[in-house]
Coordinates of C-alpha atoms in Angstrom, one line a residue:
M875 CA 10.4 -2.5 42.0
P876 CA 10.3 -1.5 45.7
R877 CA 12.1 -4.0 47.8
T878 CA 11.8 -4.9 51.5
T879 CA 14.6 -3.7 53.8
I880 CA 16.6 -6.4 55.3
V881 CA 17.5 -5.5 59.0
R882 CA 20.4 -7.5 60.2
S883 CA 20.8 -7.9 63.9
K884 CA 24.3 -7.7 65.3
S885 CA 23.4 -10.1 68.2
R886 CA 24.8 -13.5 67.8
L887 CA 21.5 -15.5 67.9
P888 CA 21.4 -19.1 66.6
Y889 CA 20.8 -19.3 62.9
R890 CA 17.4 -21.0 63.1
D891 CA 16.3 -18.4 65.6
T892 CA 16.9 -15.5 63.1
V893 CA 16.4 -16.9 59.6
A894 CA 13.4 -19.2 60.3
P895 CA 11.1 -16.4 61.6
L896 CA 12.2 -14.1 58.7
L897 CA 11.3 -16.8 56.1
A898 CA 8.0 -17.5 57.8
A899 CA 7.1 -13.8 57.8
C900 CA 8.0 -13.5 54.1
A901 CA 5.8 -16.6 53.3
L902 CA 2.8 -15.0 55.1
L903 CA 3.4 -11.8 53.2
L904 CA 3.5 -13.6 49.9
A905 CA 0.3 -15.5 50.7
A906 CA -1.5 -12.4 51.7
C907 CA -0.5 -10.5 48.6
A908 CA -0.8 -13.3 46.0
R909 CA -4.2 -12.1 44.9
P910 CA -4.5 -8.3 45.4
A911 CA -7.9 -8.2 43.8
A912 CA -10.1 -10.6 42.0
P913 CA -9.4 -10.1 38.3
Q914 CA -12.3 -8.5 36.5
T915 CA -13.8 -10.8 33.9
P916 CA -13.8 -9.1 30.5
L917 CA -17.3 -8.1 29.5
T918 CA -18.6 -10.0 26.5
S919 CA -21.2 -8.7 24.2
A920 CA -23.9 -10.4 26.3
S921 CA -22.8 -9.0 29.6
A922 CA -22.5 -5.6 27.9
R923 CA -26.1 -5.8 27.0
D924 CA -26.9 -6.7 30.6
H925 CA -25.3 -3.5 31.7
D926 CA -27.0 -1.4 29.1
P927 CA -30.3 0.1 30.4
A928 CA -31.4 0.6 26.9
H929 CA -31.9 -3.2 26.5
D930 CA -34.0 -3.5 29.6
H931 CA -37.2 -2.6 27.7
A932 CA -36.3 -3.7 24.2
P933 CA -39.0 -5.8 22.6
A934 CA -38.1 -9.5 22.2
H935 CA -39.5 -9.8 18.6
D936 CA -39.3 -6.3 17.1
L937 CA -38.4 -7.6 13.6
G938 CA -41.4 -9.6 12.9
P939 CA -41.7 -13.2 11.8
G940 CA -39.1 -14.4 9.3
A941 CA -37.0 -11.2 9.7
A942 CA -34.0 -13.1 10.9
S943 CA -33.9 -15.3 7.9
T944 CA -33.9 -12.3 5.5
R945 CA -31.9 -9.8 7.5
G946 CA -29.3 -12.0 9.1
S947 CA -27.7 -11.6 12.4
A948 CA -24.3 -11.7 14.0
N949 CA -25.0 -15.2 15.3
D950 CA -25.6 -16.4 11.7
F951 CA -21.9 -15.8 11.1
A952 CA -20.3 -17.5 14.1
P953 CA -17.0 -19.2 13.3
P954 CA -17.5 -22.5 11.6
E955 CA -16.4 -25.6 13.5
S956 CA -14.2 -26.8 10.6
G957 CA -12.4 -23.4 10.4
Y958 CA -12.4 -20.8 7.6
L959 CA -11.4 -21.8 4.1
A960 CA -8.5 -20.2 2.3
V961 CA -8.8 -18.0 -0.8
H962 CA -9.0 -20.1 -3.9
V963 CA -6.2 -19.3 -6.3
P964 CA -6.2 -21.1 -9.8
A965 CA -3.4 -23.6 -10.2
V966 CA -2.2 -22.4 -13.6
P967 CA 1.3 -21.5 -15.0
L968 CA 2.1 -17.9 -14.4
P969 CA 2.2 -15.7 -17.5
D970 CA 5.3 -13.9 -18.7
P971 CA 4.5 -10.2 -19.0
A972 CA 7.3 -9.6 -21.5
A973 CA 6.0 -12.3 -23.8
G974 CA 2.9 -10.3 -24.7
G975 CA -0.3 -11.9 -25.9
A976 CA -3.7 -12.3 -24.2
V977 CA -3.9 -13.4 -20.6
S978 CA -6.8 -15.4 -19.2
L979 CA -8.6 -14.6 -16.0
D980 CA -7.1 -17.5 -14.1
Q981 CA -3.6 -16.5 -15.1
M982 CA -4.2 -12.9 -14.0
L983 CA -5.6 -14.1 -10.6
A984 CA -2.6 -16.5 -10.1
F985 CA -0.1 -13.7 -11.1
A986 CA -1.7 -11.2 -8.8
D987 CA -1.6 -13.6 -5.8
R988 CA 2.2 -13.7 -6.3
Q989 CA 3.1 -10.2 -7.4
A990 CA 0.4 -7.7 -6.2
P991 CA 2.0 -4.8 -4.4
A992 CA -0.7 -4.8 -1.7
L993 CA 0.2 -8.4 -0.9
A994 CA 3.9 -7.6 -0.5
V995 CA 2.9 -5.2 2.3
A996 CA 0.6 -7.8 3.9
R997 CA 3.2 -10.5 3.8
A998 CA 5.7 -8.1 5.3
R999 CA 3.3 -7.6 8.2
L1000 CA 3.7 -11.3 9.1
E1001 CA 6.9 -10.3 10.7
L1002 CA 4.8 -8.5 13.4
G1003 CA 3.3 -11.8 14.4
Y1004 CA 6.7 -13.6 14.4
A1005 CA 8.1 -10.7 16.5
A1006 CA 5.3 -11.0 19.1
V1007 CA 5.9 -14.7 19.4
R1008 CA 9.7 -14.3 19.8
G1009 CA 9.2 -11.5 22.3
A1010 CA 7.1 -13.6 24.6
A1011 CA 9.4 -16.7 24.4
P1012 CA 12.1 -15.8 27.0
L1013 CA 11.7 -17.8 30.3
L1014 CA 12.4 -14.7 32.5
S1015 CA 10.7 -11.4 31.9
E1016 CA 13.6 -9.4 33.5
N1017 CA 17.3 -9.8 33.7
P1018 CA 19.1 -10.7 37.0
E1019 CA 20.1 -7.7 39.0
V1020 CA 23.6 -7.4 40.6
S1021 CA 24.5 -4.7 43.1
I1022 CA 27.8 -3.9 44.8
S1023 CA 28.3 -1.9 48.0
A1024 CA 31.4 -0.5 49.7
G1025 CA 32.0 2.0 52.5
P1026 CA 33.7 2.8 55.8
R1027 CA 32.5 1.7 59.2
H1028 CA 33.6 3.8 62.1
S1029 CA 33.9 2.3 65.6
A1030 CA 35.8 2.9 68.8
E1031 CA 38.4 0.5 67.6
G1032 CA 39.0 2.4 64.4
T1033 CA 37.7 2.8 60.8
F1034 CA 37.2 -0.3 58.7
T1035 CA 35.9 -1.1 55.2
D1036 CA 32.7 -3.1 54.6
L1037 CA 32.2 -4.8 51.2
G1038 CA 29.0 -6.3 49.8
V1039 CA 27.6 -7.9 46.7
S1040 CA 24.1 -9.2 46.0
L1041 CA 22.3 -11.0 43.2
S1042 CA 18.5 -11.0 42.8
Q1043 CA 16.0 -12.2 40.2
R1044 CA 12.3 -11.4 39.9
L1045 CA 10.1 -14.4 39.3
E1046 CA 6.7 -14.9 37.7
L1047 CA 4.8 -17.6 39.6
G1048 CA 1.3 -16.9 38.4
G1049 CA 1.5 -18.1 34.8
E1050 CA 2.2 -14.7 33.4
R1051 CA 4.6 -16.0 30.7
G1052 CA 2.1 -18.6 29.5
L1053 CA -0.6 -15.9 29.1
R1054 CA 1.8 -13.6 27.2
R1055 CA 2.7 -16.4 24.9
E1056 CA -0.9 -17.2 24.3
A1057 CA -1.6 -13.5 23.4
A1058 CA 1.4 -13.5 21.1
R1059 CA 0.1 -16.6 19.3
H1060 CA -3.2 -14.8 18.8
V1061 CA -1.3 -11.7 17.4
Q1062 CA 0.3 -14.0 14.9
A1063 CA -3.1 -15.6 14.0
R1064 CA -4.6 -12.2 13.5
V1065 CA -1.8 -11.1 11.2
E1066 CA -2.2 -14.3 9.2
A1067 CA -6.0 -13.7 8.9
E1068 CA -5.3 -10.1 7.7
L1069 CA -3.0 -11.6 5.0
D1070 CA -5.9 -13.8 3.8
E1071 CA -8.2 -10.9 3.9
A1072 CA -5.7 -8.9 1.7
R1073 CA -5.3 -11.8 -0.7
W1074 CA -9.1 -11.9 -1.1
D1075 CA -9.3 -8.2 -1.6
V1076 CA -6.7 -8.4 -4.4
H1077 CA -8.4 -11.4 -5.9
R1078 CA -11.8 -9.8 -6.2
E1079 CA -10.4 -6.4 -7.3
V1080 CA -8.4 -8.1 -10.1
H1081 CA -11.5 -10.1 -11.0
A1082 CA -13.6 -7.0 -11.3
A1083 CA -10.9 -5.1 -13.2
F1084 CA -10.6 -7.9 -15.6
H1085 CA -14.4 -7.6 -16.3
R1086 CA -14.0 -3.8 -16.7
A1087 CA -11.3 -4.4 -19.2
L1088 CA -13.4 -6.8 -21.2
V1089 CA -16.2 -4.3 -21.4
A1090 CA -13.8 -1.6 -22.4
R1091 CA -12.5 -3.8 -25.2
E1092 CA -16.1 -4.4 -26.4
R1093 CA -16.6 -0.6 -26.5
L1094 CA -13.4 -0.3 -28.6
A1095 CA -14.7 -3.1 -30.9
A1096 CA -18.0 -1.2 -31.3
A1097 CA -16.0 2.0 -32.0
D1098 CA -14.1 0.2 -34.7
R1099 CA -17.3 -1.0 -36.4
V1100 CA -18.7 2.5 -36.4
L1101 CA -15.5 3.9 -37.8
A1102 CA -15.4 1.4 -40.6
F1103 CA -19.1 2.1 -41.3
Q1104 CA -18.5 5.8 -41.4
E1105 CA -15.5 5.4 -43.8
R1106 CA -17.7 3.3 -46.1
L1107 CA -20.4 5.9 -45.8
V1108 CA -18.0 8.7 -46.9
D1109 CA -17.0 6.5 -49.9
I1110 CA -20.7 6.0 -50.8
A1111 CA -21.5 9.7 -50.5
R1112 CA -18.6 10.6 -52.8
R1113 CA -19.7 8.1 -55.4
R1114 CA -23.3 9.4 -55.2
L1115 CA -22.0 12.9 -55.6
Q1116 CA -20.2 12.0 -58.7
A1117 CA -23.4 10.4 -60.0
G1118 CA -25.3 13.5 -59.1
D1119 CA -27.6 11.8 -56.6
V1120 CA -26.6 14.0 -53.6
S1121 CA -25.4 17.5 -53.1
P1122 CA -21.8 18.4 -51.8
L1123 CA -23.4 19.1 -48.4
A1124 CA -24.0 15.4 -47.9
V1125 CA -20.4 14.6 -48.5
R1126 CA -19.3 17.4 -46.1
V1127 CA -21.6 16.0 -43.4
A1128 CA -20.3 12.5 -43.9
E1129 CA -16.7 13.6 -43.8
G1130 CA -17.4 15.7 -40.6
E1131 CA -18.9 12.7 -38.9
L1132 CA -16.0 10.6 -39.9
S1133 CA -13.6 13.0 -38.3
Q1134 CA -15.8 13.0 -35.1
T1135 CA -15.8 9.2 -35.1
R1136 CA -12.1 9.0 -35.3
V1137 CA -11.7 11.4 -32.4
T1138 CA -14.3 9.3 -30.4
R1139 CA -12.3 6.1 -31.1
V1140 CA -9.1 7.7 -29.8
G1141 CA -10.9 8.4 -26.5
V1142 CA -12.4 4.9 -26.4
A1143 CA -9.0 3.4 -27.1
Q1144 CA -7.5 5.4 -24.3
R1145 CA -10.1 4.2 -21.8
Y1146 CA -9.4 0.6 -22.8
L1147 CA -5.7 1.2 -22.3
R1148 CA -6.5 2.8 -18.9
A1149 CA -8.5 -0.3 -17.9
R1150 CA -5.6 -2.5 -18.9
L1151 CA -3.2 -0.4 -16.9
E1152 CA -5.5 -0.5 -13.8
L1153 CA -5.7 -4.2 -14.1
G1154 CA -1.9 -4.4 -14.3
A1155 CA -1.4 -2.1 -11.4
L1156 CA -3.6 -4.3 -9.2
A1157 CA -1.9 -7.5 -10.2
G1158 CA 1.7 -6.1 -10.1
W1159 CA 2.1 -6.3 -13.9
P1160 CA 4.8 -4.2 -15.5
A1161 CA 3.5 -1.0 -17.0
A1162 CA 5.6 -1.4 -20.1
H1163 CA 3.5 -4.3 -21.2
P1164 CA -0.1 -3.8 -20.0
P1165 CA -2.1 -7.1 -19.9
E1166 CA -4.6 -7.8 -22.6
P1167 CA -7.6 -9.8 -21.3
A1168 CA -8.5 -12.9 -23.1
G1169 CA -11.9 -14.2 -23.8
A1170 CA -15.3 -12.6 -24.3
L1171 CA -18.2 -11.4 -22.1
D1172 CA -19.9 -14.4 -20.5
E1173 CA -23.7 -14.9 -20.5
P1174 CA -25.2 -13.6 -17.2
R1175 CA -26.0 -16.1 -14.5
E1176 CA -28.5 -16.2 -11.7
P1177 CA -26.9 -16.1 -8.2
P1178 CA -27.7 -18.9 -5.6
D1179 CA -30.4 -18.3 -3.1
F1180 CA -29.9 -16.3 0.1
A1181 CA -29.5 -19.3 2.5
H1182 CA -26.7 -20.8 0.3
L1183 CA -24.9 -17.5 0.1
V1184 CA -25.0 -17.1 3.9
E1185 CA -23.5 -20.5 4.3
V1186 CA -20.8 -19.7 1.8
A1187 CA -20.0 -16.5 3.7
R1188 CA -19.8 -18.3 7.0
G1189 CA -16.9 -20.4 5.7
H1190 CA -15.2 -18.1 3.3
Q1191 CA -15.6 -14.4 4.4
P1192 CA -12.0 -13.4 5.3
R1193 CA -13.2 -10.3 7.2
L1194 CA -15.1 -12.5 9.6
R1195 CA -12.0 -14.5 10.2
S1196 CA -10.0 -11.3 10.8
L1197 CA -12.6 -9.9 13.3
H1198 CA -12.8 -13.2 15.1
A1199 CA -9.0 -13.4 15.4
A1200 CA -8.9 -9.8 16.7
R1201 CA -11.5 -10.6 19.4
L1202 CA -9.5 -13.7 20.5
E1203 CA -6.4 -11.6 20.7
A1204 CA -8.2 -8.9 22.7
E1205 CA -9.4 -11.6 25.1
A1206 CA -5.9 -13.0 25.5
R1207 CA -4.5 -9.6 26.2
A1208 CA -7.2 -8.9 28.8
R1209 CA -6.3 -12.1 30.6
A1210 CA -2.6 -11.4 30.5
A1211 CA -3.2 -7.8 31.8
D1212 CA -5.3 -9.2 34.7
R1213 CA -2.6 -11.7 35.6
D1214 CA 0.2 -9.0 35.5
A1215 CA -1.5 -7.3 38.4
W1216 CA -0.4 -10.2 40.7
P1217 CA 2.7 -9.5 42.8
E1218 CA 5.9 -10.9 41.6
P1219 CA 8.5 -11.9 44.2
S1220 CA 12.3 -11.3 43.9
V1221 CA 14.7 -13.8 45.4
G1222 CA 18.4 -13.4 45.7
I1223 CA 21.5 -13.9 47.7
E1224 CA 23.7 -11.3 49.4
L1225 CA 27.4 -11.7 50.4
M1226 CA 28.9 -9.1 52.9
R1227 CA 32.4 -8.8 54.3
E1228 CA 32.5 -6.6 57.5
G1229 CA 35.8 -5.0 58.3
G1230 CA 37.3 -5.1 61.8
P1231 CA 40.6 -5.3 63.7
A1232 CA 43.2 -7.7 62.4
G1233 CA 41.8 -11.2 62.5
M1234 CA 38.3 -10.0 63.4
E1235 CA 36.8 -9.6 59.9
E1236 CA 33.4 -11.2 59.4
T1237 CA 31.7 -12.7 56.3
V1238 CA 27.9 -12.7 56.1
V1239 CA 25.8 -14.7 53.6
L1240 CA 22.1 -13.7 53.4
G1241 CA 19.2 -15.0 51.3
T1242 CA 16.8 -12.3 50.3
L1243 CA 13.1 -12.3 49.3
S1244 CA 11.3 -9.1 48.4
L1245 CA 7.7 -8.5 47.3
A1246 CA 6.0 -5.4 46.1
L1247 CA 2.7 -4.7 47.9
P1248 CA -0.1 -4.1 45.4
V1249 CA -1.6 -1.1 47.3
A1250 CA -1.5 1.7 44.7
Q1251 CA -0.6 0.1 41.4
R1252 CA -2.5 -3.0 40.2
N1253 CA -1.9 -2.6 36.5
Q1254 CA -5.0 -0.6 36.2
Q1255 CA -4.2 1.2 33.0
A1256 CA -3.2 -1.9 31.0
R1257 CA -6.2 -3.8 32.3
A1258 CA -8.6 -1.0 31.4
Q1259 CA -6.9 -0.6 27.9
A1260 CA -7.2 -4.3 27.2
R1261 CA -10.8 -4.4 28.3
A1262 CA -11.6 -1.4 26.1
E1263 CA -9.9 -3.1 23.1
L1264 CA -12.0 -6.2 23.7
R1265 CA -15.2 -4.2 23.7
V1266 CA -14.2 -2.5 20.4
A1267 CA -13.3 -5.9 18.9
E1268 CA -16.7 -7.4 19.9
A1269 CA -18.6 -4.4 18.7
E1270 CA -16.8 -4.5 15.3
G1271 CA -17.5 -8.2 14.9
N1272 CA -21.2 -7.8 15.9
A1273 CA -21.7 -4.8 13.6
F1274 CA -20.2 -6.6 10.6
G1275 CA -22.1 -9.8 11.2
S1276 CA -25.4 -8.0 11.8
Q1277 CA -25.1 -6.1 8.5
L1278 CA -23.6 -8.9 6.4
G1279 CA -26.9 -10.6 5.8
I1280 CA -28.5 -7.4 4.6
R1281 CA -25.6 -6.7 2.2
I1282 CA -25.7 -10.2 0.8
E1283 CA -29.4 -10.0 0.0
Q1284 CA -29.0 -6.4 -1.4
H1285 CA -26.3 -7.4 -3.8
R1286 CA -28.0 -10.7 -4.7
T1287 CA -31.1 -8.9 -5.9
A1288 CA -28.9 -6.4 -7.7
V1289 CA -27.2 -9.2 -9.6
V1290 CA -30.6 -10.7 -10.5
A1291 CA -31.9 -7.4 -11.9
A1292 CA -28.7 -6.6 -13.8
A1293 CA -28.6 -10.1 -15.3
A1294 CA -32.2 -9.6 -16.6
Q1295 CA -31.2 -6.4 -18.2
V1296 CA -28.1 -7.9 -19.8
R1297 CA -30.2 -10.8 -21.2
G1298 CA -32.6 -8.4 -22.9
Y1299 CA -29.8 -6.5 -24.5
A1300 CA -27.8 -9.7 -25.4
R1301 CA -30.8 -11.2 -27.2
E1302 CA -32.1 -8.2 -29.1
I1303 CA -29.4 -5.5 -29.3
L1304 CA -25.8 -6.7 -29.3
P1305 CA -26.1 -9.4 -32.0
M1306 CA -28.0 -7.0 -34.3
F1307 CA -25.6 -4.0 -34.1
E1308 CA -23.5 -5.0 -37.1
E1309 CA -26.7 -5.9 -39.1
N1310 CA -28.3 -2.5 -38.2
L1311 CA -25.2 -0.6 -39.5
R1312 CA -25.3 -2.7 -42.7
L1313 CA -29.0 -1.9 -43.2
I1314 CA -28.4 1.9 -42.7
Q1315 CA -25.5 1.7 -45.2
R1316 CA -27.6 -0.1 -47.8
A1317 CA -30.6 2.3 -47.4
F1318 CA -28.3 5.3 -48.0
E1319 CA -26.6 3.6 -50.9
L1320 CA -30.0 3.0 -52.5
G1321 CA -31.2 6.6 -51.8
E1322 CA -33.9 5.5 -49.4
I1323 CA -32.7 7.8 -46.7
D1324 CA -30.6 11.0 -46.7
I1325 CA -27.4 11.7 -44.8
L1326 CA -29.2 13.3 -41.9
Q1327 CA -31.5 10.3 -41.4
V1328 CA -28.3 8.2 -41.5
S1329 CA -26.8 10.3 -38.7
V1330 CA -29.9 10.0 -36.6
A1331 CA -30.2 6.2 -37.1
R1332 CA -26.5 5.7 -36.4
E1333 CA -26.6 7.7 -33.2
R1334 CA -29.7 5.9 -32.1
F1335 CA -28.2 2.4 -32.6
L1336 CA -24.9 3.5 -31.1
R1337 CA -26.6 4.8 -27.9
I1338 CA -28.5 1.5 -27.6
Q1339 CA -25.2 -0.4 -28.0
S1340 CA -23.6 1.8 -25.3
D1341 CA -26.6 1.2 -23.0
A1342 CA -26.1 -2.6 -23.5
L1343 CA -22.5 -2.4 -22.5
D1344 CA -23.4 -0.2 -19.5
A1345 CA -25.8 -3.0 -18.5
Y1346 CA -22.9 -5.4 -18.6
T1347 CA -20.8 -3.0 -16.5
D1348 CA -23.7 -2.8 -13.9
Y1349 CA -23.9 -6.6 -13.9
F1350 CA -20.2 -7.1 -13.3
D1351 CA -20.2 -4.4 -10.6
A1352 CA -23.1 -6.2 -8.8
V1353 CA -21.4 -9.5 -9.1
A1354 CA -18.2 -8.0 -7.6
E1355 CA -20.1 -6.5 -4.7
L1356 CA -21.9 -9.8 -4.0
E1357 CA -18.6 -11.7 -4.1
A1358 CA -17.1 -9.1 -1.7
A1359 CA -19.9 -9.8 0.7
I1360 CA -19.7 -13.6 0.7
G1361 CA -15.9 -13.7 0.4
A1362 CA -15.7 -16.2 -2.5
D1363 CA -16.2 -16.4 -6.2
L1364 CA -19.8 -17.0 -7.2
W1365 CA -18.7 -19.1 -10.2
P1366 CA -15.2 -20.5 -9.8
D1367 CA -15.5 -22.1 -13.2
E1368 CA -15.8 -18.7 -14.9
Q1369 CA -13.3 -18.9 -17.8
H1370 CA -14.5 -16.4 -20.5
E1371 CA -13.5 -19.3 -22.8
H1372 CA -15.0 -17.7 -25.9
G1373 CA -12.1 -15.7 -27.2
P1374 CA -12.2 -12.7 -29.5
S1375 CA -14.0 -13.9 -32.6
E1376 CA -15.2 -12.4 -35.9
E1377 CA -18.3 -11.0 -34.3
H1378 CA -16.0 -8.8 -32.0
T1379 CA -13.8 -7.5 -34.7
A1380 CA -14.2 -4.9 -37.5
P1381 CA -15.2 -6.3 -40.9
E1382 CA -12.7 -6.5 -43.6
P1383 CA -13.0 -3.7 -46.2
A1384 CA -13.8 -4.4 -49.8
A1385 CA -11.0 -4.2 -52.3
D1386 CA -12.3 -0.8 -53.6
Q1387 CA -12.7 0.7 -50.2
P1388 CA -10.1 2.6 -48.2
T1389 CA -8.5 0.8 -45.3
P1390 CA -10.5 1.5 -42.1
A1391 CA -8.8 3.1 -39.2
A1392 CA -9.5 -0.1 -37.2
T1393 CA -6.8 -1.9 -39.0
Q1394 CA -4.3 0.9 -38.8
P1395 CA -1.8 1.2 -35.9
L1396 CA -2.9 3.6 -33.2
P1397 CA -0.7 6.6 -32.2
P1398 CA 1.8 5.6 -29.4
E1399 CA 0.1 7.7 -26.8
V1400 CA -3.2 5.8 -27.2
Q1401 CA -2.1 2.4 -28.5
P1402 CA -3.8 -0.3 -26.4

């Protein structure tokens, strides 16, 4: 920092006649430079609109009556007075991956909150907040400065040696340290908010992956039923061939479809294994023991109304909290940058020993005060950068808030439509799949239909079954999107309590029938 030059007079004036005017001049200089320029107030979103000519002629009610209640606005998602709510994590014992067995949804969510790789990174980022707080804690922003001087002084009486030592310290008298500490606390708050956002992201992703694994397991169960049905069909065709009721072609067709069904089941089993591995990867589960989801597909539910979902989002949406924390941090940085433009005086003491003839050496003690004149540099770059970051933070918050209401309504209606589709399939299709296969088998056994008609009917029912499970997938995807929008579980009591039952497993073969592939171990490469 540039320092004022101390000119010492060699005349022997009284102490008060030399020091007092110097101190008075420094005081006047400090008072004149204490405020080099009025700090610019960071522009808020409202003032930004005032400076935007595009808003001068904007219509006041261009959305029509009732548009705000349906569309939502940024003001609808202002920070709640009671603060944002933390992510709900079920309080259940953590499962042991090495123990095997089925794992419930609550256990997977609790395990993921502890072990998810994404959360390990987010928790490590907390150190950034702690580092910011520790960095702003020191009382002095700069270390004291010590300087030593030595050199000859030539005079008519000879050459003598002058020695000098000085100590100076720059001081912040405008509250700069307090503003830096405030900005550091906001950095820590933002990092903590981002951790909550990461926890919610992992929570909802694990929730959605658990649902996908349940649907994949139901597809495998359906493939097991079809495989068992096809094996019984081959047995019936062979017995009818021995009785002379069908030609060898019918047996060949049945055997070919059995081989095709086995290949199809291998692919379905692999997709189920992949769904389990994806669930484990999100939760931090060891790959050697992929988790097996417990429970069954729940009955679809109707989501709450729009107003209730908006209220839930106001208190739970972690992204709103992160954006709000980022805006507060940007505001604190802007205030600190404005205050850093103020001049900071340096005070010190200087001790000099002036050489002279024997017995004529002199010792001089001086107090120093220096002050940089804010003529060219007034922290313009840091202030402009902080103000730009504030504009960006406000724009991001306004953009997210203005679109959140639309997203909530969009995903809510998608859940309603998907739930209606699932109900139609659940009442009329899924419960009848096993019975339909039994009717086809009985009709072929009695000779009422031939093998080609069996193939057509089986494919038809299998496609309907697949469509029903696709409807479940769409429903769970819509629920996941809606939960992502509001930042909370729609139904925290969702347990999938109905575990795998007889209706979800392949039927036991008769004593005179071959063992279906559903009860045989899978190859290691596709074993779920």
